[in-house]
CSV table of C-alpha atoms and ligand atoms in Angstrom, one decimal:
chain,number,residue,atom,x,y,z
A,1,UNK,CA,-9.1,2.1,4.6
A,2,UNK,CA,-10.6,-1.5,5.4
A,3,UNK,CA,-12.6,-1.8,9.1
A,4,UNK,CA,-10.6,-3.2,12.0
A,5,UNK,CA,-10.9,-6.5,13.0
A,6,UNK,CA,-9.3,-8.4,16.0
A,7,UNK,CA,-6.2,-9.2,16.2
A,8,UNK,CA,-5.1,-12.9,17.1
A,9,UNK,CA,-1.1,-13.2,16.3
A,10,UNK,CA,1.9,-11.5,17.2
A,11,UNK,CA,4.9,-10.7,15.3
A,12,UNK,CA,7.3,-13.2,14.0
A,13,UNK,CA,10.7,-12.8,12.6
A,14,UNK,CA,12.9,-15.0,10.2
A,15,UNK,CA,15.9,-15.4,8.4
A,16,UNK,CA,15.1,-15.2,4.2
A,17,UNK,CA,18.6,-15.2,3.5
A,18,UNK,CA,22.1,-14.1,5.2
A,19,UNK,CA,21.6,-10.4,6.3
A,20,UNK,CA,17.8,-10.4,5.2
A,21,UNK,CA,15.0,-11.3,7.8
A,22,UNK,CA,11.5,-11.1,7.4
A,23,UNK,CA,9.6,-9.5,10.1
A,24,UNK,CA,6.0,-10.5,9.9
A,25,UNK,CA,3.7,-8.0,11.8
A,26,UNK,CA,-0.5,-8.3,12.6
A,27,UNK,CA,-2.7,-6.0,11.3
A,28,UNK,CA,-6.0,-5.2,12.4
A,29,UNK,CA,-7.5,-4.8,8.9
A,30,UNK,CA,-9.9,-7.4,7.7
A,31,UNK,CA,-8.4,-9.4,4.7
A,32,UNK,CA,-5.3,-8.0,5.3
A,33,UNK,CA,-4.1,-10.0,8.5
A,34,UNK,CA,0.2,-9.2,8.6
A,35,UNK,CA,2.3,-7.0,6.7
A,36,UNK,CA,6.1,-7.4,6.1
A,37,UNK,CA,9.3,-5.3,7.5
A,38,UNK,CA,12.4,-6.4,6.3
A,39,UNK,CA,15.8,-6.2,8.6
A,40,UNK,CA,18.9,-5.6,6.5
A,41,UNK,CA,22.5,-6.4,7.7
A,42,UNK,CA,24.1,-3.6,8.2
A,43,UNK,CA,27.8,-3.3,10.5
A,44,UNK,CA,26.8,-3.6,14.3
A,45,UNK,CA,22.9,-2.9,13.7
A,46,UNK,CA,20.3,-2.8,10.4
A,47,UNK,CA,18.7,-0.7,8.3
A,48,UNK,CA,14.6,-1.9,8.9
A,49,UNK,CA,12.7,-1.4,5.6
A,50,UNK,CA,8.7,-0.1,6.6
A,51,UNK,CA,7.6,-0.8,10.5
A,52,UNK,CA,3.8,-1.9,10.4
A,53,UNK,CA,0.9,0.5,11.8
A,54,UNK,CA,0.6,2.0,15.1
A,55,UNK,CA,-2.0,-0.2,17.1
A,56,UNK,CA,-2.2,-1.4,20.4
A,57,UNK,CA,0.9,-3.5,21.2
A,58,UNK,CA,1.8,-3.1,18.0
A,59,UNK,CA,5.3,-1.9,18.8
A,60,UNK,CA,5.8,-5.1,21.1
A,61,UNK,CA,4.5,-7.1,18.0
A,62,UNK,CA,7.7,-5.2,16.5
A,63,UNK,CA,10.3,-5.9,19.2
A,64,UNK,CA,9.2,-9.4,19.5
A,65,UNK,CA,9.6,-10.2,15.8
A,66,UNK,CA,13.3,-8.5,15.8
A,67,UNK,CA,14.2,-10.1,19.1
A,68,UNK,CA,13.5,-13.3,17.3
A,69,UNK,CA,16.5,-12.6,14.9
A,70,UNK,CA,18.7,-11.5,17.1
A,71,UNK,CA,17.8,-7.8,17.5
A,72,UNK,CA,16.2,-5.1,19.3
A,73,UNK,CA,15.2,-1.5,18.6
A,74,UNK,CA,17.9,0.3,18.9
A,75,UNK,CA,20.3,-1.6,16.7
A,76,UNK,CA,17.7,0.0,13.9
A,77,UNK,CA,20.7,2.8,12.1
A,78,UNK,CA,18.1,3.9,9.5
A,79,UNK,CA,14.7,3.3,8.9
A,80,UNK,CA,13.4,2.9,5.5
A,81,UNK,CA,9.7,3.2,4.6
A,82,UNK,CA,8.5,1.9,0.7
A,83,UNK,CA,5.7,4.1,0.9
A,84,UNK,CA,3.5,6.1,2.8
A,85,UNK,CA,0.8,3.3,4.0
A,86,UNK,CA,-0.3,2.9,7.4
A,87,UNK,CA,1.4,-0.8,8.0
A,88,UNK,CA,4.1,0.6,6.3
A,89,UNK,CA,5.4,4.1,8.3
A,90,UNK,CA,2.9,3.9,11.1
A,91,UNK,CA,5.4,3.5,13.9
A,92,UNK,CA,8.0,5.2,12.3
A,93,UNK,CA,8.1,7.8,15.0
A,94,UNK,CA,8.0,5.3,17.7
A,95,UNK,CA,11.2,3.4,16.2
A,96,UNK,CA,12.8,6.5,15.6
A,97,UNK,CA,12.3,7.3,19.4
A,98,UNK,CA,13.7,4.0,20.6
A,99,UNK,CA,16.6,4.0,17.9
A,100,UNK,CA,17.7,7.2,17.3
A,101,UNK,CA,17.7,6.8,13.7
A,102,UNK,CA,16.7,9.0,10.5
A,103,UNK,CA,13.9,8.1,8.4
A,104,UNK,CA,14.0,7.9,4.5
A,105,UNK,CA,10.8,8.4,2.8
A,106,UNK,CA,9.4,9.8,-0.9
A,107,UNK,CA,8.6,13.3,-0.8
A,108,UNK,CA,5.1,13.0,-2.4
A,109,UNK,CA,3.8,11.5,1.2
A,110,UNK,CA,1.3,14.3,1.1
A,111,UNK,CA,-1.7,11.2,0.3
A,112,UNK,CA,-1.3,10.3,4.2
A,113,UNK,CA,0.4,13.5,6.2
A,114,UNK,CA,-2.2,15.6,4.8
A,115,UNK,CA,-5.2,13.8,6.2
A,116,UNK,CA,-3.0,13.6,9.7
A,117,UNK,CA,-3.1,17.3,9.4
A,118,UNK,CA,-6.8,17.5,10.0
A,119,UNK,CA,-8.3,14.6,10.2
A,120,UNK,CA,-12.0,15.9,10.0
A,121,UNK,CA,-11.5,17.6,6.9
A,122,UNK,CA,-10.4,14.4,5.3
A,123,UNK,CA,-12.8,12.4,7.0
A,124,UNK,CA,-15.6,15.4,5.2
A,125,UNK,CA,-13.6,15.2,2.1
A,126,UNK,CA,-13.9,11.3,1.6
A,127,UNK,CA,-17.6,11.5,3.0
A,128,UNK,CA,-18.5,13.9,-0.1
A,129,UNK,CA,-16.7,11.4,-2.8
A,130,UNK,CA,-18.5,8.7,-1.3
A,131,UNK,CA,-21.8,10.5,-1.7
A,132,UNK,CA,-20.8,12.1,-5.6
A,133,UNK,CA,-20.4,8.0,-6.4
A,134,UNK,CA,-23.9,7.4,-5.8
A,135,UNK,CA,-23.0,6.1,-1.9
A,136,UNK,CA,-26.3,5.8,0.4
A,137,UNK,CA,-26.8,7.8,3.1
A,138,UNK,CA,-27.3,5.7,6.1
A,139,UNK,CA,-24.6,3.0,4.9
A,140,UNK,CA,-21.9,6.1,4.7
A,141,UNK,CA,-23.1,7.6,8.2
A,142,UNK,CA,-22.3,3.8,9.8
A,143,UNK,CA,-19.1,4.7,7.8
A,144,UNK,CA,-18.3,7.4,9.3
A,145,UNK,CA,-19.3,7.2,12.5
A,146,UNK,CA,-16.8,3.9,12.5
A,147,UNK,CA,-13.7,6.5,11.4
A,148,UNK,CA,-14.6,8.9,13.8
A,149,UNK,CA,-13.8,6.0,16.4
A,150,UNK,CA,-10.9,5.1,14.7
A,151,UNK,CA,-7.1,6.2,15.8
A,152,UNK,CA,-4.8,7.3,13.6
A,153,UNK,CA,-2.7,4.4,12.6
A,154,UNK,CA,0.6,7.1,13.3
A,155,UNK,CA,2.9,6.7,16.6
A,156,UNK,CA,3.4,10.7,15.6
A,157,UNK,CA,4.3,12.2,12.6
A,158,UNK,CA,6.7,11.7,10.0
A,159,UNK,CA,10.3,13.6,10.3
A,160,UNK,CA,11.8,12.9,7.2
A,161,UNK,CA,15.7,13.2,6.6
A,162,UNK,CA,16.2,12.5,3.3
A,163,UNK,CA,13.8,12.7,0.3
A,164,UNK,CA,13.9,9.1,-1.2
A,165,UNK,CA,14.3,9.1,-4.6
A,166,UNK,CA,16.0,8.0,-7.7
A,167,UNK,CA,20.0,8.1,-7.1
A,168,UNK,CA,19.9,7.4,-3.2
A,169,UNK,CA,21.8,4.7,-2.0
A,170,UNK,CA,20.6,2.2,0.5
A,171,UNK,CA,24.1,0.7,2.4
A,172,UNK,CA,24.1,-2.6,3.7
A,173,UNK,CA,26.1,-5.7,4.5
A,174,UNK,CA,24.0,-7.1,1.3
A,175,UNK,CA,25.2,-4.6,-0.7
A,176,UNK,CA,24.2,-1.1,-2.2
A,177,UNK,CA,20.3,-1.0,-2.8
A,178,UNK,CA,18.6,1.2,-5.3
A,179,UNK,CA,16.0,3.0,-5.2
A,180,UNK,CA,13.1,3.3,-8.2
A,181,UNK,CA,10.1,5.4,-8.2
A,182,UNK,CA,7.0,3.2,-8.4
A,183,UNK,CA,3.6,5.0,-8.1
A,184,UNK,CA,0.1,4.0,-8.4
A,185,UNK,CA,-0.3,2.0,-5.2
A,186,UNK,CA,0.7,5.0,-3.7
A,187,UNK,CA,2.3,8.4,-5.2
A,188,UNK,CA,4.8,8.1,-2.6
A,189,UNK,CA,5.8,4.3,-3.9
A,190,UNK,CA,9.2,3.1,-4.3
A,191,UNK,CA,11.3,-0.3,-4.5
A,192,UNK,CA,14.8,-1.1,-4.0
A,193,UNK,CA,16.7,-3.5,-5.9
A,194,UNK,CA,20.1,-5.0,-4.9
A,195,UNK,CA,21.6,-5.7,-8.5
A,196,UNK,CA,24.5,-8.2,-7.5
A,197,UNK,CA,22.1,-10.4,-5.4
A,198,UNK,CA,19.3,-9.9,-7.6
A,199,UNK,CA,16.8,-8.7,-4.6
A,200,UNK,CA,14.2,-6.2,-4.6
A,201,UNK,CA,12.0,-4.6,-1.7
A,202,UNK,CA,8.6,-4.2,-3.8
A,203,UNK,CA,7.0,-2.8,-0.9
A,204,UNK,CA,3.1,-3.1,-1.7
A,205,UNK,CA,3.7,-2.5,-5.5
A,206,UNK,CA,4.2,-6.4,-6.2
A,207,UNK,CA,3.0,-8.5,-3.4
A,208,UNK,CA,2.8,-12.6,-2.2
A,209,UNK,CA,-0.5,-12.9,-3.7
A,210,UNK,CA,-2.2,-10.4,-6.6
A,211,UNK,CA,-3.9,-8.4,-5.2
A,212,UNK,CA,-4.2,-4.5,-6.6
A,213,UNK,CA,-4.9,-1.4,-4.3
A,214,UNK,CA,-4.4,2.5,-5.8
A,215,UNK,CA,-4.8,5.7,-3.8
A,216,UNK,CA,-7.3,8.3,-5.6
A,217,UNK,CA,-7.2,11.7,-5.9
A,218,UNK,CA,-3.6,12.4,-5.7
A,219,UNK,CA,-3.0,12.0,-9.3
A,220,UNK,CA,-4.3,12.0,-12.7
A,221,UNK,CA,-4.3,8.4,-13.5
A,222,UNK,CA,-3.2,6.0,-10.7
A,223,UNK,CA,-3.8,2.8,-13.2
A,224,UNK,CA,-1.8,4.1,-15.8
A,225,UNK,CA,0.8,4.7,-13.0
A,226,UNK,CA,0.7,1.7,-11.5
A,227,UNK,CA,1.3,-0.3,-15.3
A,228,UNK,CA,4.0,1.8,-15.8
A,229,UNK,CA,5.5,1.2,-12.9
A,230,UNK,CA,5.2,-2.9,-13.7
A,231,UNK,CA,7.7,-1.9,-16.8
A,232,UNK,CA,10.1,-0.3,-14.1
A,233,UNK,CA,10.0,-3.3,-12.3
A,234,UNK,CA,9.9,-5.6,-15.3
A,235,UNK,CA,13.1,-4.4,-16.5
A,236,UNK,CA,15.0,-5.5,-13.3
A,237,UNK,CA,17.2,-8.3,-13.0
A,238,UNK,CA,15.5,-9.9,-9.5
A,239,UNK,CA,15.6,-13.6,-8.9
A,240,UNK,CA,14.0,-12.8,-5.5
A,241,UNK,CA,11.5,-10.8,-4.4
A,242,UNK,CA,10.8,-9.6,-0.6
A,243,UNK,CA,7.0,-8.1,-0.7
A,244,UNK,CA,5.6,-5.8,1.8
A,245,UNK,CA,2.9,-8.4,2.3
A,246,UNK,CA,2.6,-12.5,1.8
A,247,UNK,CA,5.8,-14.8,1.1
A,248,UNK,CA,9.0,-14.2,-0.8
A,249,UNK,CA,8.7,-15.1,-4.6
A,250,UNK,CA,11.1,-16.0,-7.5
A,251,UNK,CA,8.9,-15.4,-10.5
A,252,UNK,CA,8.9,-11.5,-10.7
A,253,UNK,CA,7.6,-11.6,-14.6
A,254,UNK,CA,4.4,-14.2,-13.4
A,255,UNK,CA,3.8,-11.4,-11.3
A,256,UNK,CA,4.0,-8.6,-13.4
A,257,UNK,CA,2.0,-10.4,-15.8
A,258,UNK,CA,-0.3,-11.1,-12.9
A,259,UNK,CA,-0.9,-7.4,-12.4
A,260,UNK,CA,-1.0,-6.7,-15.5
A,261,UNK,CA,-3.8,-9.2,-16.5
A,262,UNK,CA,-5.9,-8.5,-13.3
A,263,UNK,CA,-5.8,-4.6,-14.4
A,264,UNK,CA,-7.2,-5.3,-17.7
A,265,UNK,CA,-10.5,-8.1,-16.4
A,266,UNK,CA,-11.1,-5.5,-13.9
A,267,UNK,CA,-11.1,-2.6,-16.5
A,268,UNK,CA,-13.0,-4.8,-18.9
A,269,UNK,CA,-15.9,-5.8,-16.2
A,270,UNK,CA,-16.3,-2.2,-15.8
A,271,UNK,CA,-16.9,-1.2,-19.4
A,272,UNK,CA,-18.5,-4.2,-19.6
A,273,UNK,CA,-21.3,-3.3,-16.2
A,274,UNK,CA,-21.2,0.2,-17.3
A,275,UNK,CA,-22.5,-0.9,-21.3
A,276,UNK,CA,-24.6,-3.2,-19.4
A,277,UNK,CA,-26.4,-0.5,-17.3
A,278,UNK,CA,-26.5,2.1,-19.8
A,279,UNK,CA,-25.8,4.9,-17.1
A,280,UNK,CA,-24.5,4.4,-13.5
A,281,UNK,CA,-22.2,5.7,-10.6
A,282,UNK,CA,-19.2,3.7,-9.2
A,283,UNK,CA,-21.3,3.1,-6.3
A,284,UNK,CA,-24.1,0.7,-8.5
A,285,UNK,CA,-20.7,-0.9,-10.8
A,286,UNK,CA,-19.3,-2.5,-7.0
A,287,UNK,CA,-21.9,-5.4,-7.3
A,288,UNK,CA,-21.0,-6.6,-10.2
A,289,UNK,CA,-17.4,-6.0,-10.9
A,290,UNK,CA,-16.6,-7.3,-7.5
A,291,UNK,CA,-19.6,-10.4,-6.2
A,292,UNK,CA,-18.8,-11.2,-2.8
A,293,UNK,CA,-15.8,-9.6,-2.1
A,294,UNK,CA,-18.0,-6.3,-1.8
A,295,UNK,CA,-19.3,-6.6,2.1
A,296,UNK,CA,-19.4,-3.3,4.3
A,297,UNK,CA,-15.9,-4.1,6.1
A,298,UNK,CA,-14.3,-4.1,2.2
A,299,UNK,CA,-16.8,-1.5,0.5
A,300,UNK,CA,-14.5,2.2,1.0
A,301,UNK,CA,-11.8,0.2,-0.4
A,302,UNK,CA,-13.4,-1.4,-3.7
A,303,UNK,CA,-14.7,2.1,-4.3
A,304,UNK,CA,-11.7,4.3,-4.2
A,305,UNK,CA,-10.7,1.6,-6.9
A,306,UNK,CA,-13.3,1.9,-8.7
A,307,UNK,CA,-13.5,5.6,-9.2
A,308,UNK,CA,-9.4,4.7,-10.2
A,309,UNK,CA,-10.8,2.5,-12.9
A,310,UNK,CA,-13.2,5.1,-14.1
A,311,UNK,CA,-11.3,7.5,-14.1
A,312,UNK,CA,-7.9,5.7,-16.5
A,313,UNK,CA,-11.2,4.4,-18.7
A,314,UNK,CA,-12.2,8.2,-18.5
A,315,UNK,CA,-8.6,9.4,-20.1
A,316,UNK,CA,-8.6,6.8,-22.4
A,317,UNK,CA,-11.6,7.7,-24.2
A,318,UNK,CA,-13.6,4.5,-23.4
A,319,UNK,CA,-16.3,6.1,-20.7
A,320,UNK,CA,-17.6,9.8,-19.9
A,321,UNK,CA,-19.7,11.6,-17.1
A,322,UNK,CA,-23.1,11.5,-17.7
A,323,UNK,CA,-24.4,13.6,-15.2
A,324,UNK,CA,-23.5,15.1,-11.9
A,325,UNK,CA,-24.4,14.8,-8.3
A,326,UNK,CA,-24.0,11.9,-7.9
A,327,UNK,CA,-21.6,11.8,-10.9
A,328,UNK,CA,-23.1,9.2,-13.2
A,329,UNK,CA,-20.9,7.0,-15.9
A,330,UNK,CA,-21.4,5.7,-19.2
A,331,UNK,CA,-19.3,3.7,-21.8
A,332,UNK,CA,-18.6,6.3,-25.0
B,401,ZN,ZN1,0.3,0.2,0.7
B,402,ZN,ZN1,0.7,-2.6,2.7
């Protein structure tokens, strides 16, 4: 999770194509200014695709952006979310309150409802990785102590109608859209692609700019998820592409190969710091796998990647544990 910041816009909505708006909403998150909802076409109302995080005024940011095409609220008829992210289902509940309308999500959501569930047991539980990857104690206290002032992100929680998965149908005026599973941004990850128009929804698996993001500790090997997922995606026939964050783009395989090359420097400036250093924990790799985009508002976040790096370079053979408490790395 990245540190708040201030927020200075408010939403914005616009028309991408006919039946397909993009709803631009701000985000308090340092780096990460806006993050994408989509309005689909569909009969008298839409089907809105994620919803943006619960913040204040965050659900006028919302309103404003869909009054700006022509909507409000409660023409939302079903409420799609690509994944389980903050900016994505935050106000999920709030829209469902105002609309009436079921929500469609993947079942393996349990990398954000389970934190909701008790928050101070996640907040202990992320403490204790920070500290086992060599994390200082004062810097993680300041951490903390920021969390603890935090709010959830969540209007209230998720009520799910339908488990979104492979073989679910997505109706609008736009067409049928379907859904693909897509983890390693998220275990909860999906896109939908609209075949005859060539569209897909890539949520925050493919976004504007390249940019890569995986939860830990859900899964064995987020990386090797995430690639994988590039060859669902890079199998599709898209000749547009509606992100969860930044601008539509038409050139879905530059992106794909993108990802794919920004995977392999980062996995190679690993090994590369780790054959440097002889021994180290994730912590003493940030420095120099990341230069100046490592500041304390960015920190949490480089590090749950890099324990994901470690740990794909740990199941592929190329690096091992070296010592526990805090765990220490080294290249094999
Ligand atoms: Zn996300
Ligand atoms: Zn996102």
């Amino acid at each position: 999770m990245r540190k708040p910041t201030r927020r200075t816009e408010t939403g914005r909505g616009e028309r991408v194509l006919r039946g397909v708006w993009r709803l631009r909403l701000p985000l308090p998150w340092a780096g990460v200014p806006h993050c994408n909802a989509w309005a689909l076409a569909r009969g008298d109302g839409i089907v809105l695709v994620d919803c943006g995080m619960d913040t204040r005024g965050s659900l006028r940011d919302l309103e404003r952006a869909l009054e700006q095409v022509g909507f409000a609220l409660a023409d939302v008829r079903l409420l799609i979310c690509t994944h389980a992210h903050l900016d994505h289902c935050g106000q999920a509940a709030s829209v469902q309150a105002r609309s009436g309308c079921e929500l469609w999500l993947h079942p393996r959501h349990e990398h954000l409802t389970a934190s909701l569930d008790d928050r101070d047991a996640a907040l202990a539980r992320r403490i204790e990785i920070a500290r086992q990857s060599g994390v200082p104690e004062a810097p993680l206290a300041r951490w903390a102590e920021d969390r603890k002032e935090q709010s959830s992100g969540m209007s209230g929680p998720l009520e799910v109608a339908r488990d979104l998965l492979p073989g679910v149908v997505v109706e609008t005026d736009a067409g049928a859209w379907q859904v693909y599973e897509t983890p390693g941004h998220a275990p909860s990850h999906v896109v939908l692609h609209q075949p005859e128009r060539r569209l897909m929804i890539s949520g925050d698996h493919l976004l504007g700019r390249i940019s890569l993001y995986f939860d830990h500790g859900w899964t064995p090997d987020p990386v090797q998820e995430f690639l994988d997922s590039l060859d669902v995606v890079d199998g599709l026939d898209v000749r547009l592409t509606l992100s969860g964050h930044g601008r539509p783009f038409t050139d879905l395989r530059g992106h794909v190969d993108g990802n794919r090359a920004l995977v392999r420097e980062r996995l190679d400036a690993v090994l590369g710091a780790l054959r440097d250093r002889g021994e180290a924990t994730a912590f003493d790799l940030l420095p120099g796998v990341y230069g100046d985009k490592l500041m304390p508002e960015t920190a949490a976040w480089l590090l749950t990647k890099m324990l994901c790096y470690l740990e794909h370079l740990e199941a592929t053979g190329s690096v091992q544990r070296a010592g526990a408490d805090p765990v220490r790395w080294s290249a094999t």
